[in-house]
Short mmCIF file of C-alpha atoms in Angstrom, two decimals:
data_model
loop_
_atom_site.label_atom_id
_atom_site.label_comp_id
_atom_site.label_asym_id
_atom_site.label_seq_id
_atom_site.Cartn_x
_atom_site.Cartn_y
_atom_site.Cartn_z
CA UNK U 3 -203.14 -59.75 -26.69
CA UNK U 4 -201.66 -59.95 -30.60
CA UNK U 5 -204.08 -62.44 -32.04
CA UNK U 6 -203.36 -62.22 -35.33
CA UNK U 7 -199.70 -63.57 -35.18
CA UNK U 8 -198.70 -66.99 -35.24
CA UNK U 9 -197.35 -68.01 -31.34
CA UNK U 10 -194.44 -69.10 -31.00
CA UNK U 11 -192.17 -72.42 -29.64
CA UNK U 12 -188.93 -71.19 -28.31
CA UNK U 13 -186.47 -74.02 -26.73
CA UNK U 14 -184.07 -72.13 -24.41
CA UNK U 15 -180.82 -73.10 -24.19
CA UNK U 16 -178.66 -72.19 -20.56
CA UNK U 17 -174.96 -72.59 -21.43
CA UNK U 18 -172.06 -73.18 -18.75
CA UNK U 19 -168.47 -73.09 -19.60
CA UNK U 20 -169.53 -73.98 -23.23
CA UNK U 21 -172.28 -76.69 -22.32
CA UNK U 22 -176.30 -76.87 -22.39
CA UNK U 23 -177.48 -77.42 -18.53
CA UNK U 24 -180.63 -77.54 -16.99
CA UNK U 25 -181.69 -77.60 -14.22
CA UNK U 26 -184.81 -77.30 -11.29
CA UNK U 27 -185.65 -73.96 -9.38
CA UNK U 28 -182.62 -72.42 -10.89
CA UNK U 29 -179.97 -75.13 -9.02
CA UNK U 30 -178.92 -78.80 -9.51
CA UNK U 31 -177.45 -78.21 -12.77
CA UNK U 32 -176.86 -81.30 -15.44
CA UNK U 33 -175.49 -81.63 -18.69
CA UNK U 34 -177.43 -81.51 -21.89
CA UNK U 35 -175.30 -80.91 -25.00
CA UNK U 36 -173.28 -79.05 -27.33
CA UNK U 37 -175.72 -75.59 -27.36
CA UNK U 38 -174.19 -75.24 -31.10
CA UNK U 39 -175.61 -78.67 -32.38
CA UNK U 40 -178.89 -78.75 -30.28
CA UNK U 41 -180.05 -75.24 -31.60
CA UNK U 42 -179.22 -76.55 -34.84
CA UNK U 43 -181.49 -79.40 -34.31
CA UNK U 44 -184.61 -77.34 -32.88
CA UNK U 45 -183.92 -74.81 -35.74
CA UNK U 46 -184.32 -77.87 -38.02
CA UNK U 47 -186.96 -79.77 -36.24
CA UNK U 48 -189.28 -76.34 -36.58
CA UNK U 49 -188.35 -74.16 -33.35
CA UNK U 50 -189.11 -70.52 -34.43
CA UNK U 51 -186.62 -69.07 -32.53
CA UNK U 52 -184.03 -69.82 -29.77
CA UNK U 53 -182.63 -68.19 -27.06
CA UNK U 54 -178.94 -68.99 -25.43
CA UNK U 55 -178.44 -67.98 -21.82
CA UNK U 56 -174.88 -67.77 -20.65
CA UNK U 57 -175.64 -68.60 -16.74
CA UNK U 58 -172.22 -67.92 -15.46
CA UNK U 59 -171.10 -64.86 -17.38
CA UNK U 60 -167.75 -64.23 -15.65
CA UNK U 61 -165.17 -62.36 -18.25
CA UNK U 62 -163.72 -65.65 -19.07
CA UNK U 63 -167.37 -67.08 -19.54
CA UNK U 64 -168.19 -64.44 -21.90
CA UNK U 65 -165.40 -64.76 -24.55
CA UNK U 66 -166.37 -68.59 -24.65
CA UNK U 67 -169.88 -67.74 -24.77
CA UNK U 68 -169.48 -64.69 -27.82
CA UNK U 69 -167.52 -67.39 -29.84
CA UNK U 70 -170.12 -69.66 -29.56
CA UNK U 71 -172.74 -67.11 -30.54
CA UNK U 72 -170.61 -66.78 -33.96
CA UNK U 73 -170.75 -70.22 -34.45
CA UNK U 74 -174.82 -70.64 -34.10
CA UNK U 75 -175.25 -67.64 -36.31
CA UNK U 76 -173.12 -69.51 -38.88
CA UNK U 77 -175.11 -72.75 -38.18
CA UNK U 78 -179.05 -71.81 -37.85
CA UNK U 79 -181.27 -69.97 -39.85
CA UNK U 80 -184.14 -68.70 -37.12
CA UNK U 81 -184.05 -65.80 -35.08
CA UNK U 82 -181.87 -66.22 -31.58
CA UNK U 83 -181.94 -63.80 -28.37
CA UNK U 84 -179.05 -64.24 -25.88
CA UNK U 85 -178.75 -63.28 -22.22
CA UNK U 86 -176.29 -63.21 -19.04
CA UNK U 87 -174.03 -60.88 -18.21
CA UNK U 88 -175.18 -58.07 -19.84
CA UNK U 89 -174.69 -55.01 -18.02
CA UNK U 90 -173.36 -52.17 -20.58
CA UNK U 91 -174.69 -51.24 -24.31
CA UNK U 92 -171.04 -52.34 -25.18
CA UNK U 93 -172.17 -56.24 -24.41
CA UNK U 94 -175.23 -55.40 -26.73
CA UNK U 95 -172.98 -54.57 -29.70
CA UNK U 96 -170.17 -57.41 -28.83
CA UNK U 97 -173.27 -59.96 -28.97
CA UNK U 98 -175.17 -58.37 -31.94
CA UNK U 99 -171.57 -58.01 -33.53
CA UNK U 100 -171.06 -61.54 -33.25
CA UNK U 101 -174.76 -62.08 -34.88
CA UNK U 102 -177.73 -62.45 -32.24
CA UNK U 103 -180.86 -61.34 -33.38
CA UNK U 104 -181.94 -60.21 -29.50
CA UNK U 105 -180.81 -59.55 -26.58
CA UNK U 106 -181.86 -60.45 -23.22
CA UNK U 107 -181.77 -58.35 -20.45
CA UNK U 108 -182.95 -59.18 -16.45
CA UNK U 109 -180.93 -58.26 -13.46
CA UNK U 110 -179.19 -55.05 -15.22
CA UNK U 111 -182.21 -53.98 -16.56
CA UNK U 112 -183.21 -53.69 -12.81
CA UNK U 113 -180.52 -52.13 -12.04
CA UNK U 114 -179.93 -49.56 -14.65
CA UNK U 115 -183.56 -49.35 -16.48
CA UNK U 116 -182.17 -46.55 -18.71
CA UNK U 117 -180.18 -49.69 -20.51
CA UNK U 118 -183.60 -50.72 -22.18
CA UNK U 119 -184.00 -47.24 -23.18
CA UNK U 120 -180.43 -47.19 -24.96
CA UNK U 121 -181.04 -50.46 -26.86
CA UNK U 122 -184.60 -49.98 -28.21
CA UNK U 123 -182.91 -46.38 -28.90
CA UNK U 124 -179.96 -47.68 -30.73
CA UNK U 125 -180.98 -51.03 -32.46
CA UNK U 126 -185.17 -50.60 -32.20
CA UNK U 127 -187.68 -52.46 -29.98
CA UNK U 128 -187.32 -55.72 -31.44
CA UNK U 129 -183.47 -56.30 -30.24
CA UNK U 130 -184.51 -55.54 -26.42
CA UNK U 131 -186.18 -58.68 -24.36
CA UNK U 132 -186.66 -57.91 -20.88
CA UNK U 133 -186.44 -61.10 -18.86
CA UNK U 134 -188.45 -60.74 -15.79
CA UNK U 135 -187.57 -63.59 -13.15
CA UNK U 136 -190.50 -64.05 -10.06
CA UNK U 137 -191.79 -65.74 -7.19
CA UNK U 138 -195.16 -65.69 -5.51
CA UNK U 139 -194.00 -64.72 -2.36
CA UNK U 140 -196.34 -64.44 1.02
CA UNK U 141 -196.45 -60.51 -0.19
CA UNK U 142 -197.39 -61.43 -3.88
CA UNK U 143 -195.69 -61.71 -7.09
CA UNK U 144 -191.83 -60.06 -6.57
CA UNK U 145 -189.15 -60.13 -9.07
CA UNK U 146 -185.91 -61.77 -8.36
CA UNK U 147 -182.45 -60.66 -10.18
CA UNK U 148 -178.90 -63.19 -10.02
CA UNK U 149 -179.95 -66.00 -11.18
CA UNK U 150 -183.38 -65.90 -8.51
CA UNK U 151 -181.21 -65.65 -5.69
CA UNK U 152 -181.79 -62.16 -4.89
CA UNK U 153 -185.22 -60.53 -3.96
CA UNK U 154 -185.78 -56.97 -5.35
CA UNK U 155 -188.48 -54.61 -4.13
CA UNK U 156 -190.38 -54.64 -7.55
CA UNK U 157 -193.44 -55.44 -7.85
CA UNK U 158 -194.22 -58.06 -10.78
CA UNK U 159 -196.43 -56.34 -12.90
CA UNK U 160 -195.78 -52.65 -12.09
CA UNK U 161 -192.31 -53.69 -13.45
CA UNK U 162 -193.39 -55.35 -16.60
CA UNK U 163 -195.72 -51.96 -17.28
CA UNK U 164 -192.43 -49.83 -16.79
CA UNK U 165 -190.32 -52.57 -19.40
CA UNK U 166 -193.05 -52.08 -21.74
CA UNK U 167 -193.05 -47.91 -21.30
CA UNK U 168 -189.37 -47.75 -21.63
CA UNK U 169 -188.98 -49.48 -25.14
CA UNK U 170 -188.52 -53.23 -24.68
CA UNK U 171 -189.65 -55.14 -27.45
CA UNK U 172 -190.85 -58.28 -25.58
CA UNK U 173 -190.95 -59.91 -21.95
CA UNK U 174 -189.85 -62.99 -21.43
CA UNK U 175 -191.71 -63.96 -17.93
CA UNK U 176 -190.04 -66.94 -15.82
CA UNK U 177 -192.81 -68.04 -12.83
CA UNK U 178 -189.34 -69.41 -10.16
CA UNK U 179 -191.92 -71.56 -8.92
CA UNK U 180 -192.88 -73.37 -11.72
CA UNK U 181 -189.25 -73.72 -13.10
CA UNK U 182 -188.54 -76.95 -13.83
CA UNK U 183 -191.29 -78.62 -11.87
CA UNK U 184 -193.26 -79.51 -15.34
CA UNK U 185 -197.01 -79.12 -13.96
CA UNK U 186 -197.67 -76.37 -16.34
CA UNK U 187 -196.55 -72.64 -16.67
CA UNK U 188 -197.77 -69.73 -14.31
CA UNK U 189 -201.50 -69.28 -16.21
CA UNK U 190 -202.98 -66.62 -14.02
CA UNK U 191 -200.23 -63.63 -13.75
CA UNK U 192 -199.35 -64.34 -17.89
CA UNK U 193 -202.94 -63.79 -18.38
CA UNK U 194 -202.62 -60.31 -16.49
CA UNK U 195 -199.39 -58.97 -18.01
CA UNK U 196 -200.77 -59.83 -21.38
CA UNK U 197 -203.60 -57.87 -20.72
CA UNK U 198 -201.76 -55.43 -18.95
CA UNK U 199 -198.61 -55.02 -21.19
CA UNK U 200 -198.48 -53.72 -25.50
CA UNK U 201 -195.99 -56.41 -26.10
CA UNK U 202 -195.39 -60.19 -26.71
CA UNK U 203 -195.34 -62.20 -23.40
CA UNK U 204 -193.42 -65.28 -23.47
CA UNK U 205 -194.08 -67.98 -21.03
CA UNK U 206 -191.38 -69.88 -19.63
CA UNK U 207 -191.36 -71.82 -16.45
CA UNK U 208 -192.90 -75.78 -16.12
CA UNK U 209 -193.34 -77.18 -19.67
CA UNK U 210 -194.05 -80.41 -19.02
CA UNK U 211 -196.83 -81.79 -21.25
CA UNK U 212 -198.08 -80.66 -24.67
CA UNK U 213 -201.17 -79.43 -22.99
CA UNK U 214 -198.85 -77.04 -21.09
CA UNK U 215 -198.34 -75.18 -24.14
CA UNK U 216 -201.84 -75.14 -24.87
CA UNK U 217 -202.64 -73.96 -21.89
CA UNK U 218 -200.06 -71.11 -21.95
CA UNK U 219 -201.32 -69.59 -25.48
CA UNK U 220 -204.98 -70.11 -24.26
CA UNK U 221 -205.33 -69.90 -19.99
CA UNK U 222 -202.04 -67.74 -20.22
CA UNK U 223 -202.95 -65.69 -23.35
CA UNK U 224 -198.81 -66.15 -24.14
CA UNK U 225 -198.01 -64.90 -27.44
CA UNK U 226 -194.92 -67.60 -27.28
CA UNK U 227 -193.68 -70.60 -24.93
CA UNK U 228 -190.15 -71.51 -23.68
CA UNK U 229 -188.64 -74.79 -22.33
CA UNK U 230 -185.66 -76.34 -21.90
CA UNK U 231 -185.86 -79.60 -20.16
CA UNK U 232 -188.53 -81.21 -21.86
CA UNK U 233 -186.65 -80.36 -25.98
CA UNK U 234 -182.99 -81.02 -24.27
CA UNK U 235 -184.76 -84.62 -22.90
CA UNK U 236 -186.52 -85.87 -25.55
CA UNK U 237 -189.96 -85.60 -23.92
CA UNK U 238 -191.73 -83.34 -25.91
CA UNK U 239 -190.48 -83.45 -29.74
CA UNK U 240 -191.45 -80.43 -31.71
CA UNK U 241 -192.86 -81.36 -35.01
CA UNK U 242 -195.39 -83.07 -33.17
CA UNK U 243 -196.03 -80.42 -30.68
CA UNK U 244 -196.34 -78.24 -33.53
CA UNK U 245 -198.90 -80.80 -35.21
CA UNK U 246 -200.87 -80.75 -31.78
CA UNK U 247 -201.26 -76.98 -30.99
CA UNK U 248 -202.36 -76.59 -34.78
CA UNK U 249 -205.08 -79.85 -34.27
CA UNK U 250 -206.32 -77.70 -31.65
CA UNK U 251 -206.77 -74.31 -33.16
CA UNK U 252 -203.61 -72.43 -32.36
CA UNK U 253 -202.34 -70.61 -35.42
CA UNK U 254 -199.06 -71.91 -35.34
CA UNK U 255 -196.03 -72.47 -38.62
CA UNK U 256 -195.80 -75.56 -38.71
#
């Protein structure tokens, strides 16, 4: 656990065909936005960084979605990681190219773990975010690849130990049961990895209140927290998120 570094509020952003969606458990999808002017609202309302997911990354998906990385580099001034579709150190450089600060990596990184090896080898640590998608299942805590609608045979946290150990940067954990629900992240297995793991955990996964986010940098020992719903929405406004988490003795830029 990094204590010293101010956490972190990350809105995430999944794009389809071009558009912001969100929506619960990973299905029933709806409409949010231009992903070009809403992370160029969070980066002004105080978001410290952003991170675009392209959802449905078929080849035709993925020219639509580099071009719009190239137009939120031109737009924002914070850090941004993008994900989906990602399967070849050639997609690293195409979305680095077109001016992502990070990449995010999940189902090819279980199927090819020697990719997080070649990124932190070829761009450092900090470009490689390994997205870990799980679900408490009767067996305990599994990960899931393809959008959650595939079980793998990992094990939760022996996989985040082996991200860590093979150069990632940061893990971005997503608790499938919690996604979208908005009762509060997945406190008990953040806690672990962050004990377990060298690296920033970021929580993401049932944002609903302010005290969610509390709750994830304290219960969860998160070094940062993702949401989607509750920025895209209008529920939770950052600047006074910020204001709240800093009232209540989270170091925190506000």
């Amino acid at each position: 656990m990094m204590n010293g570094l101010a956490k972190r509020i990350v809105p995430c952003l999944d794009v389809k065909d071009g558009e912001t969606v969100k929506g619960t458990h990973f299905v029933n999808l709806r409409q949010a936005g231009d992903p070009v002017e809403l992370g160029k609202a969070y980066s002004d309302a105080g978001a410290d960084e952003l991170v675009f997911l392209d959802i449905t990354a078929t080849f035709e998906g993925r020219k639509t979605f580099t071009d719009m990385v190239s137009r939120v580099a031109r737009e924002i001034n914070i850090p941004f990681t993008v994900g989906g579709g990602i399967n070849a150190i050639e997609d690293v450089d195409r979305l680095l190219d077109a001016g992502a600060d990070k990449i995010s990596i999940n189902s090819a990184a279980i199927r090819h773990p020697e990719l997080i090896d070649e990124i932190a080898s070829k761009y450092g640590s900090q470009v490689c975010v390994c997205a870990i998608d799980a679900r408490n299942d009767a067996d305990g805590w599994h990960c899931y690849v393809k959008g959650g609608r595939e079980r793998t045979e990992h094990r939760l946290m022996d996989w985040a130990c082996e991200v860590a150990d093979r150069g990632a940067g940061e893990i971005l954990f997503t608790s499938m049961d919690h996604d979208g629900v908005k009762k509060g992240f997945a406190y008990e297995p953040l806690a672990e990895m962050a004990d377990l793991v060298p690296i920033p955990v970021i929580a993401s996964g049932g944002a609903g209140k302010m005290v969610d986010f509390y709750d994830a940098f304290t219960k969860g020992k998160a070094d940062a927290a993702l949401a989607a719903s509750v920025f895209h929405f209008g529920e939770i406004k950052i600047p006074e998120l910020k204001r709240y988490l800093k009232d209540k003795g989270i170091n925190i830029r506000l």
